[in-house]
Each structure stands twice: as structure tokens, then as C-alpha cells.
Short mmCIF file of C-alpha atoms (C1' of nucleotides) in Angstrom, two decimals:
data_model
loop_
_atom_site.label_atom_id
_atom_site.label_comp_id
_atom_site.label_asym_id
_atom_site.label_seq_id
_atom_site.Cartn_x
_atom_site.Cartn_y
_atom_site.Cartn_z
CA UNK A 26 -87.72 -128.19 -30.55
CA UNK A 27 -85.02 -126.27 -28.51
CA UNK A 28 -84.01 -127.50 -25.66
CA UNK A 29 -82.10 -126.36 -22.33
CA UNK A 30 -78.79 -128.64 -21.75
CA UNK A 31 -76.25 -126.98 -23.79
CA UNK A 32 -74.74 -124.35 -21.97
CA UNK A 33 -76.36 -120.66 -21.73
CA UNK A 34 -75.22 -118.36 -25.02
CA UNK A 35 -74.32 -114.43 -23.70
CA UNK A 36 -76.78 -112.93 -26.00
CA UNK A 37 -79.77 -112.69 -24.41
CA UNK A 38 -81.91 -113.19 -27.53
CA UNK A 39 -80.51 -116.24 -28.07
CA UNK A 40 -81.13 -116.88 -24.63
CA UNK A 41 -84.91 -116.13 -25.33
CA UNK A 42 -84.53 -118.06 -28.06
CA UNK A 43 -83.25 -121.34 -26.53
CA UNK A 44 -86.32 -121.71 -24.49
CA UNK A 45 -89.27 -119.97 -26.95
CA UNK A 46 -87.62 -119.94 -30.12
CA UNK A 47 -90.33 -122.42 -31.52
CA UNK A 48 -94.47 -121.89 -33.30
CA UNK A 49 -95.51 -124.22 -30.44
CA UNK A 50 -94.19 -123.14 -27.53
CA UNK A 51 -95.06 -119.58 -28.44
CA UNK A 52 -98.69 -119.95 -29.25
CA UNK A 53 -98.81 -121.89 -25.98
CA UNK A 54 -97.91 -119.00 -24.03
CA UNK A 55 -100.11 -116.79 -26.09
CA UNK A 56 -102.90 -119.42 -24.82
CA UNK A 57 -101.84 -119.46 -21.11
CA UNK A 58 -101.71 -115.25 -21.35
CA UNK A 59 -105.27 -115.37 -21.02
CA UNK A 60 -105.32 -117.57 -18.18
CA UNK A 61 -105.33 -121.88 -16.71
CA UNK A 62 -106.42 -124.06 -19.19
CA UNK A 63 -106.90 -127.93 -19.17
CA UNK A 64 -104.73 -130.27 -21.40
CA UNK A 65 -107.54 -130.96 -23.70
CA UNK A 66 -108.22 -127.49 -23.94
CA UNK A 67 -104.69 -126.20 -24.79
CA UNK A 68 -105.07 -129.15 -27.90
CA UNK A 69 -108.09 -128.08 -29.26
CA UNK A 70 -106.99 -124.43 -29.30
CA UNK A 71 -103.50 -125.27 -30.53
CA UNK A 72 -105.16 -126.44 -34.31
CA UNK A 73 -103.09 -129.57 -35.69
CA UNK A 74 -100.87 -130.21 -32.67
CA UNK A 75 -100.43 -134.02 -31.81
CA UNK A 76 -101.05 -135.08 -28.19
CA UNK A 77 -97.07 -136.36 -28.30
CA UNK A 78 -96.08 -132.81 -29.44
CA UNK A 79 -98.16 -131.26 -26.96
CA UNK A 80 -96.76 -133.36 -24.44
CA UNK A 81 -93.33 -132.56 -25.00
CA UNK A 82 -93.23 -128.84 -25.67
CA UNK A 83 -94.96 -128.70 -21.96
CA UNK A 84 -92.90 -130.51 -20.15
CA UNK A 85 -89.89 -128.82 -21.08
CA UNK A 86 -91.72 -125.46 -20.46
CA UNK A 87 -92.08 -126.92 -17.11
CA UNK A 88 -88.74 -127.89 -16.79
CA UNK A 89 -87.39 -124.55 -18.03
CA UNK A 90 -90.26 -122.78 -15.48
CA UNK A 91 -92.23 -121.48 -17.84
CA UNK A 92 -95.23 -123.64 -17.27
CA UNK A 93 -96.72 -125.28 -14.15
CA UNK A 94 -98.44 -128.29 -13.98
CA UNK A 95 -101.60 -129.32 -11.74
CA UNK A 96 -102.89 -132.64 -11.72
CA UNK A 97 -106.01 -133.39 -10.07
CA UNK A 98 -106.78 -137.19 -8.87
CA UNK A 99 -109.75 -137.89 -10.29
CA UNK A 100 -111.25 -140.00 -13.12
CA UNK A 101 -111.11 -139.16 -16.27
CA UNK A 102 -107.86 -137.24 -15.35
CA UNK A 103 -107.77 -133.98 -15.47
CA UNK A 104 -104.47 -131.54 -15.69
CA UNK A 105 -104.42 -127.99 -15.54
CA UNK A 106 -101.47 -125.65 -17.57
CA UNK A 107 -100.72 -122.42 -16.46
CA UNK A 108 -97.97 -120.31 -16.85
CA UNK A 109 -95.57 -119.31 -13.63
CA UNK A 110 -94.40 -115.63 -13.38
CA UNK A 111 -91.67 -116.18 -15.34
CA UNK A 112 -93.72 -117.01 -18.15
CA UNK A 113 -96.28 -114.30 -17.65
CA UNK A 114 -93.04 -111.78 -17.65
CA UNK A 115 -93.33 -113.21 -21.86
CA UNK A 116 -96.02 -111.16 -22.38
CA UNK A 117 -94.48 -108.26 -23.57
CA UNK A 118 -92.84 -110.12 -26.18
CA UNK A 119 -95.95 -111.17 -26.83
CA UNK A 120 -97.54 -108.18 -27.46
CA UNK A 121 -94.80 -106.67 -29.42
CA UNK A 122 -94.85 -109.69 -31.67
CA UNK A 123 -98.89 -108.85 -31.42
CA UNK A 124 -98.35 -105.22 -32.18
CA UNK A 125 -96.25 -106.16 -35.22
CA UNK A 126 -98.44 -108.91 -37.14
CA UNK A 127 -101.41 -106.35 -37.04
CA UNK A 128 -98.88 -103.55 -38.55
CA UNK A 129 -97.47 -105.90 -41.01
CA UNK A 130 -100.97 -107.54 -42.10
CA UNK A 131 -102.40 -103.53 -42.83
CA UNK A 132 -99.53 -103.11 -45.15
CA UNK A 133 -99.71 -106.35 -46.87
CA UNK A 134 -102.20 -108.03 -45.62
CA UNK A 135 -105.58 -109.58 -46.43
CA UNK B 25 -88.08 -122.49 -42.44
CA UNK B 26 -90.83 -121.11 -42.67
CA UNK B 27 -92.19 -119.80 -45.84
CA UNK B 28 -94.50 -117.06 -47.17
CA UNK B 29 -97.13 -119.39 -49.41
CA UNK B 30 -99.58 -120.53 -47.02
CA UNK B 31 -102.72 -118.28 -46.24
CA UNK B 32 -101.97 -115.15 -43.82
CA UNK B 33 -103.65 -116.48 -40.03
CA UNK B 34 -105.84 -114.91 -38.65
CA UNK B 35 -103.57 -114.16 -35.47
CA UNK B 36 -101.12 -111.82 -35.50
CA UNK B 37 -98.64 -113.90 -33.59
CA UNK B 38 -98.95 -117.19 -35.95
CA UNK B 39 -98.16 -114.26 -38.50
CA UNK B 40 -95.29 -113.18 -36.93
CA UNK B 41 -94.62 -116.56 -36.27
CA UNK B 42 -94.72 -116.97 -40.18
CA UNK B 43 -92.14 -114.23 -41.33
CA UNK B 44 -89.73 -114.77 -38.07
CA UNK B 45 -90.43 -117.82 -36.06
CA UNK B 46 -87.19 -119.27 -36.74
CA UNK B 47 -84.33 -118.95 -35.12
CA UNK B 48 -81.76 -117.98 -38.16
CA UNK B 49 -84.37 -115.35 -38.77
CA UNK B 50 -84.23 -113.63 -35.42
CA UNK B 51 -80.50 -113.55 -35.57
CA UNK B 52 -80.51 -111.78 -38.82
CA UNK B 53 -82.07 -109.25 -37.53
CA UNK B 54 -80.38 -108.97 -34.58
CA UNK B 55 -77.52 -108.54 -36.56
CA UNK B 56 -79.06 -106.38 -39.21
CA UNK B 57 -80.55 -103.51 -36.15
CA UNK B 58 -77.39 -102.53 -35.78
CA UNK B 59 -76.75 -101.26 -39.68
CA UNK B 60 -76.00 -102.44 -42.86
CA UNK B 61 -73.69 -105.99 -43.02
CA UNK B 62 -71.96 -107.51 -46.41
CA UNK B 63 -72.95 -111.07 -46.64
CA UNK B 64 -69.45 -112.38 -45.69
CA UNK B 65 -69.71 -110.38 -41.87
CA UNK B 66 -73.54 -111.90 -41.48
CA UNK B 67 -72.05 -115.40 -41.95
CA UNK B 68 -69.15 -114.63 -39.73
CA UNK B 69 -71.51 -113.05 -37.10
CA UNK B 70 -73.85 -115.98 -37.44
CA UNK B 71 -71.79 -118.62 -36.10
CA UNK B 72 -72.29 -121.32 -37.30
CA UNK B 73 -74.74 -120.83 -39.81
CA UNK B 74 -73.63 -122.42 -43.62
CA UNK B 75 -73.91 -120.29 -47.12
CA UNK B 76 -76.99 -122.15 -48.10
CA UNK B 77 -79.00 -121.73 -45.45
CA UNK B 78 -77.73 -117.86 -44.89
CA UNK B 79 -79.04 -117.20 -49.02
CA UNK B 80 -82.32 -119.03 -48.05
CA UNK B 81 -83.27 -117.14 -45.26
CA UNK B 82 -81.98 -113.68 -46.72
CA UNK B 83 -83.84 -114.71 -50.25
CA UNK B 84 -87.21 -114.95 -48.04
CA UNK B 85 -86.81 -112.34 -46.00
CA UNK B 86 -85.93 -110.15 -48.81
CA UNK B 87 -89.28 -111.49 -50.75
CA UNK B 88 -91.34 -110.67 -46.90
CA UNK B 89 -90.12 -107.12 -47.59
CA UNK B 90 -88.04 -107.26 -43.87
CA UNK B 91 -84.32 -107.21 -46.12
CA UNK B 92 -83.09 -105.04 -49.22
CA UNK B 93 -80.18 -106.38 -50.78
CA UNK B 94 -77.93 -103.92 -52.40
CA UNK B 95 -75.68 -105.86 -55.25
CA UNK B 96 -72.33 -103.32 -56.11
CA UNK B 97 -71.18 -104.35 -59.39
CA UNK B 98 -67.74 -105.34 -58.40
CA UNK B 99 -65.17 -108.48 -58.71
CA UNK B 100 -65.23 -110.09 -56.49
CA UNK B 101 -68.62 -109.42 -55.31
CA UNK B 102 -69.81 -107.03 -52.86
CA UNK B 103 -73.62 -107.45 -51.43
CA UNK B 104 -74.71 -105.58 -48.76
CA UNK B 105 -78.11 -106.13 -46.47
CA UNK B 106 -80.15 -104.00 -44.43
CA UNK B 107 -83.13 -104.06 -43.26
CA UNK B 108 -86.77 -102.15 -44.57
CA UNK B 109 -88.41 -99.77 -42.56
CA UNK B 110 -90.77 -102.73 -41.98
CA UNK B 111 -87.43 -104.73 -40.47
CA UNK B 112 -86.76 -101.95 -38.82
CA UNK B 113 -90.05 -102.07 -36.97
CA UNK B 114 -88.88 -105.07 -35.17
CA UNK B 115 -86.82 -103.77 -33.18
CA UNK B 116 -89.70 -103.84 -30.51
CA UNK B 117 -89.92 -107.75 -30.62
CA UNK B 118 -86.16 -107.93 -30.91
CA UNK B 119 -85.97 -105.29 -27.20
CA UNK B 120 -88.83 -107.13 -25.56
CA UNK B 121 -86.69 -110.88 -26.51
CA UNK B 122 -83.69 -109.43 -25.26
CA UNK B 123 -85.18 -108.14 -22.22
CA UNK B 124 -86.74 -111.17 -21.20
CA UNK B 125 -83.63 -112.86 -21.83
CA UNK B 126 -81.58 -110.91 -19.52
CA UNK B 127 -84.20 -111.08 -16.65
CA UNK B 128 -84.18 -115.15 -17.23
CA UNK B 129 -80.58 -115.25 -16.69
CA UNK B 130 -80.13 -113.56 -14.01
CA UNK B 131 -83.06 -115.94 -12.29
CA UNK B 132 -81.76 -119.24 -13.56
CA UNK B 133 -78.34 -118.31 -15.10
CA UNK B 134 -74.78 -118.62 -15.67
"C1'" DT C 6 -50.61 -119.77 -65.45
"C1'" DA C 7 -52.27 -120.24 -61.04
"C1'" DC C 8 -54.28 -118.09 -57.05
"C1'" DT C 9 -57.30 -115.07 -54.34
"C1'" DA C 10 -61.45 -112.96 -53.02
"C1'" DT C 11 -66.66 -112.84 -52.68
"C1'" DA C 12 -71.17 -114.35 -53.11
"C1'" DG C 13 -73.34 -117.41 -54.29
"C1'" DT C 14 -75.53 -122.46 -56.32
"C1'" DT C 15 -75.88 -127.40 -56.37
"C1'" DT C 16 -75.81 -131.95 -54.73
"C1'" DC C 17 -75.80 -135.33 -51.42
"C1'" DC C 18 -76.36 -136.94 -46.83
"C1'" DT C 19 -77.80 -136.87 -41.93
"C1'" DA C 20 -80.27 -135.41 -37.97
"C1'" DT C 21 -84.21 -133.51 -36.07
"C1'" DT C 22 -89.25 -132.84 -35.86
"C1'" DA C 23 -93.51 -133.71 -36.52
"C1'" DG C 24 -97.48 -136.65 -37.49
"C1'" DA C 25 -100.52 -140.63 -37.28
"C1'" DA C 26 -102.17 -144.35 -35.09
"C1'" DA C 27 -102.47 -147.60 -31.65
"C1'" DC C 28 -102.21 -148.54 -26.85
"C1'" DT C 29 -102.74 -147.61 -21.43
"C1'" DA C 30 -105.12 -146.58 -17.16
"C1'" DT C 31 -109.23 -145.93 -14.38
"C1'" DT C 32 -113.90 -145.04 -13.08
"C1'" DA C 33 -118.66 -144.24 -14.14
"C1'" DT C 34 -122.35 -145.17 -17.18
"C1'" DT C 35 -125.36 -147.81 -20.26
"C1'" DA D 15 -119.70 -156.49 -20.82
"C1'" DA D 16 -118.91 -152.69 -23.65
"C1'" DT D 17 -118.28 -147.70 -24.03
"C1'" DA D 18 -116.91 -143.04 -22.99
"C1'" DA D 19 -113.76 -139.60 -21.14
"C1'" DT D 20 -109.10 -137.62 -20.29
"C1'" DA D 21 -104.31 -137.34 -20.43
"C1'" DG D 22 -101.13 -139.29 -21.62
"C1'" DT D 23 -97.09 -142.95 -23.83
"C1'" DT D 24 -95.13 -145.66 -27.51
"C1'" DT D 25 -93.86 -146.85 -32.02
"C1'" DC D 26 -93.27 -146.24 -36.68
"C1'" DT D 27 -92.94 -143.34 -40.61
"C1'" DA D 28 -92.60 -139.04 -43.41
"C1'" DA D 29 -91.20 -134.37 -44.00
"C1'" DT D 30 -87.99 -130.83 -43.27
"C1'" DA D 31 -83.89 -128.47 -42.04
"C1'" DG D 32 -79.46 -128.17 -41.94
"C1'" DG D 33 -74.41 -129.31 -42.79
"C1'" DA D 34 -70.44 -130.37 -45.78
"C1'" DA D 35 -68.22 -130.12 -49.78
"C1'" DA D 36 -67.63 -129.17 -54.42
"C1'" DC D 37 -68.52 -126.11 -58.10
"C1'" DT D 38 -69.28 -121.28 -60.68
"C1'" DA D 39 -68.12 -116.64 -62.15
"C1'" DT D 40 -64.86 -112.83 -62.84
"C1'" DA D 41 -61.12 -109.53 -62.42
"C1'" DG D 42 -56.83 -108.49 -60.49
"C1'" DT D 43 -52.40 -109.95 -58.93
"C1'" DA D 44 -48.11 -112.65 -58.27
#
DNA sequence: TACTATAGTTTCCTATTAGAAACTATTATT
DNA sequence: AATAATAGTTTCTAATAGGAAACTATAGTA
């Protein structure tokens, strides 16, 4: 998992890279692109991830303000992910990585 | 490093994620966008990276169809990669990361 | 004869990540 | 009193990735 204290590399992919360059934390914005979802949620959808892992991955997306956090005080708790704009402004990478499974699956694919 | 052996997802993006979500990978084609490289100028460029890993990740890549590898039968060896048409075609990924990465810095940066 | 250059391969070791399982907290419900 | 629900945390272990260094091959050159 990549995280954010070493200092900030000049090329912006690797930029990109220090703070998404990872399956999870990718395929958690690709969850959060259609909108809020609960922690339980986000696991379910998220097939094989461990609660710990889970954990993790969002807090640093918090930290690096991709993600924001709502907790609601109630019992049984209940949290709510969703992403800021910053993380929104990932859907065009996204898409383009999107756009380019689809392509490569036709040509090799299934 | 992720390989090529498990069953293609149903999700573009997890099959994206399959064929490039690695950082090394990403570089390489980074590196590769802007033409044809000899294996000693993609280590060089690549800081960092070690021989081993650099083969592994071309040897993949190359089997993915993203990298041709062009051996010139010469002593001391000359190898030069470059990417498919299909490597080519992520160039849109590779835009939107860098993109994104600019915008982030300038928010949170330097 | 020894050295250089290039593109590897091989082996061994370490660091990082992930995974599994157990544990916590709190309230309502049975 | 025991159980269920939710969102974690903690601990221990296993898998994986990566790094370092040594080794290979071959022709030309000093």
C-alpha cells in the first residue's frame, strides 16, 4: 500500500500513483463513483477484502482527501464513505481505465 | 506483480487493474509513449528499479501483448522495446493519471 | 590475457502486504 | 442471560515483491 510521507516526485503520474497506485484503493473509488456507501457495504462489494485492509486503505484516502468519512452515533454503528471532489475529479481516470478493459477484453477477451 | 493466469473479471477496471495495476508497469509505459527505449535507458529512466524485476515486468507485458521486444543480433547485446498498438492505446489512462496528478499538486503540493 | 559492454539469469535474503481469526464496544431484542 | 448487528482493532502468520550481488555469454579491444 502506497503511502503519502515521502516527499512529492515531479512526475505527475507518479504523483497519481503515490496515492492510487494500488487494486484496492482503485476499485474503491470505482465504488464511491456511483455514490455514499456504508462500511459494510464498500466490504461486501470489494470481494475478498479483509475488514483490516479495508480499514487502512480508507483512512489514508481520507488522509490524502480522497475520501470523507461520516459517522453517525447510533447503535450498531454506522459509517458512511464517500468520496470528496478531489476524488470525484478520479473519474476520468476511471473511465479511461474503463474505456480500455472493454477494448482490450474484445480483442482478447472472453 | 500481477500476472495474466487468473480468469479475465468481469469489470473492466479489475482488468485493467490485472495487466497495469502496478506501479513498475505504469512507468514502463510512461517511458515507452514517448518511443522506442533499449533496455539499458528503461533501467536508467526507471530509477531505481533492479534488472530482475525490469525482465519480469517487460517478459509479462510482452506476453499481455502491451510490449514487442526487438532482439538485434549484436555483441554485446542490443534489445529494444516499444510498445503495441494495444500499449499504445494507453495513452488515455496514462493523460487522464497525469492530469489528475498535476491538478492534486497544485491543491496539496510542493 | 584481461577487460568492457549489454542484456540478461539465478540465488539468497529482507521488507512489505495481505489474510485469518479473535476480540471490543454498545444497544436492542429474544 | 445470550445473541445479533456494525465497524472497527489487534495479533499472528503466510505470501509476495523487491533488492543485492554474483554469474553467463560473446565479440572486440587494449
Amino acid at each position: 500500500m502506497l503511502q503519502q510521507n515521502e516527499k512529492l516526485p515531479a512526475c505527475p503520474v507518479e504523483m497519481t500513483l503515490m496515492l492510487m497506485g494500488d487494486k484496492w484503493k482503485v476499485l474503491i473509488v470505482r465504488d464511491l463513483l456511483t455514490g455514499t456507501k456504508r462500511f459494510g457495504e464498500l466490504k461486501k462489494s470489494l470481494n475478498g477484502i479483509s475488514q483490516k485492509v479495508l480499514t487502512q486503505h480508507l483512512r489514508i484516502m481520507e488522509e490524502n482527501g480522497l475520501v470523507s468519512r461520516k459517522v453517525y452515533a447510533q447503535i450498531p454503528p454506522k459509517v458512511e464513505y464517500s468520496l470528496t471532489d478531489v476524488g470525484v475529479s478520479l473519474k476520468n481516470v476511471h473511465d479511461a481505465m474503463c474505456q480500455w478493459g472493454e477494448q482490450y477484453k474484445q480483442q482478447f477477451g472472453c
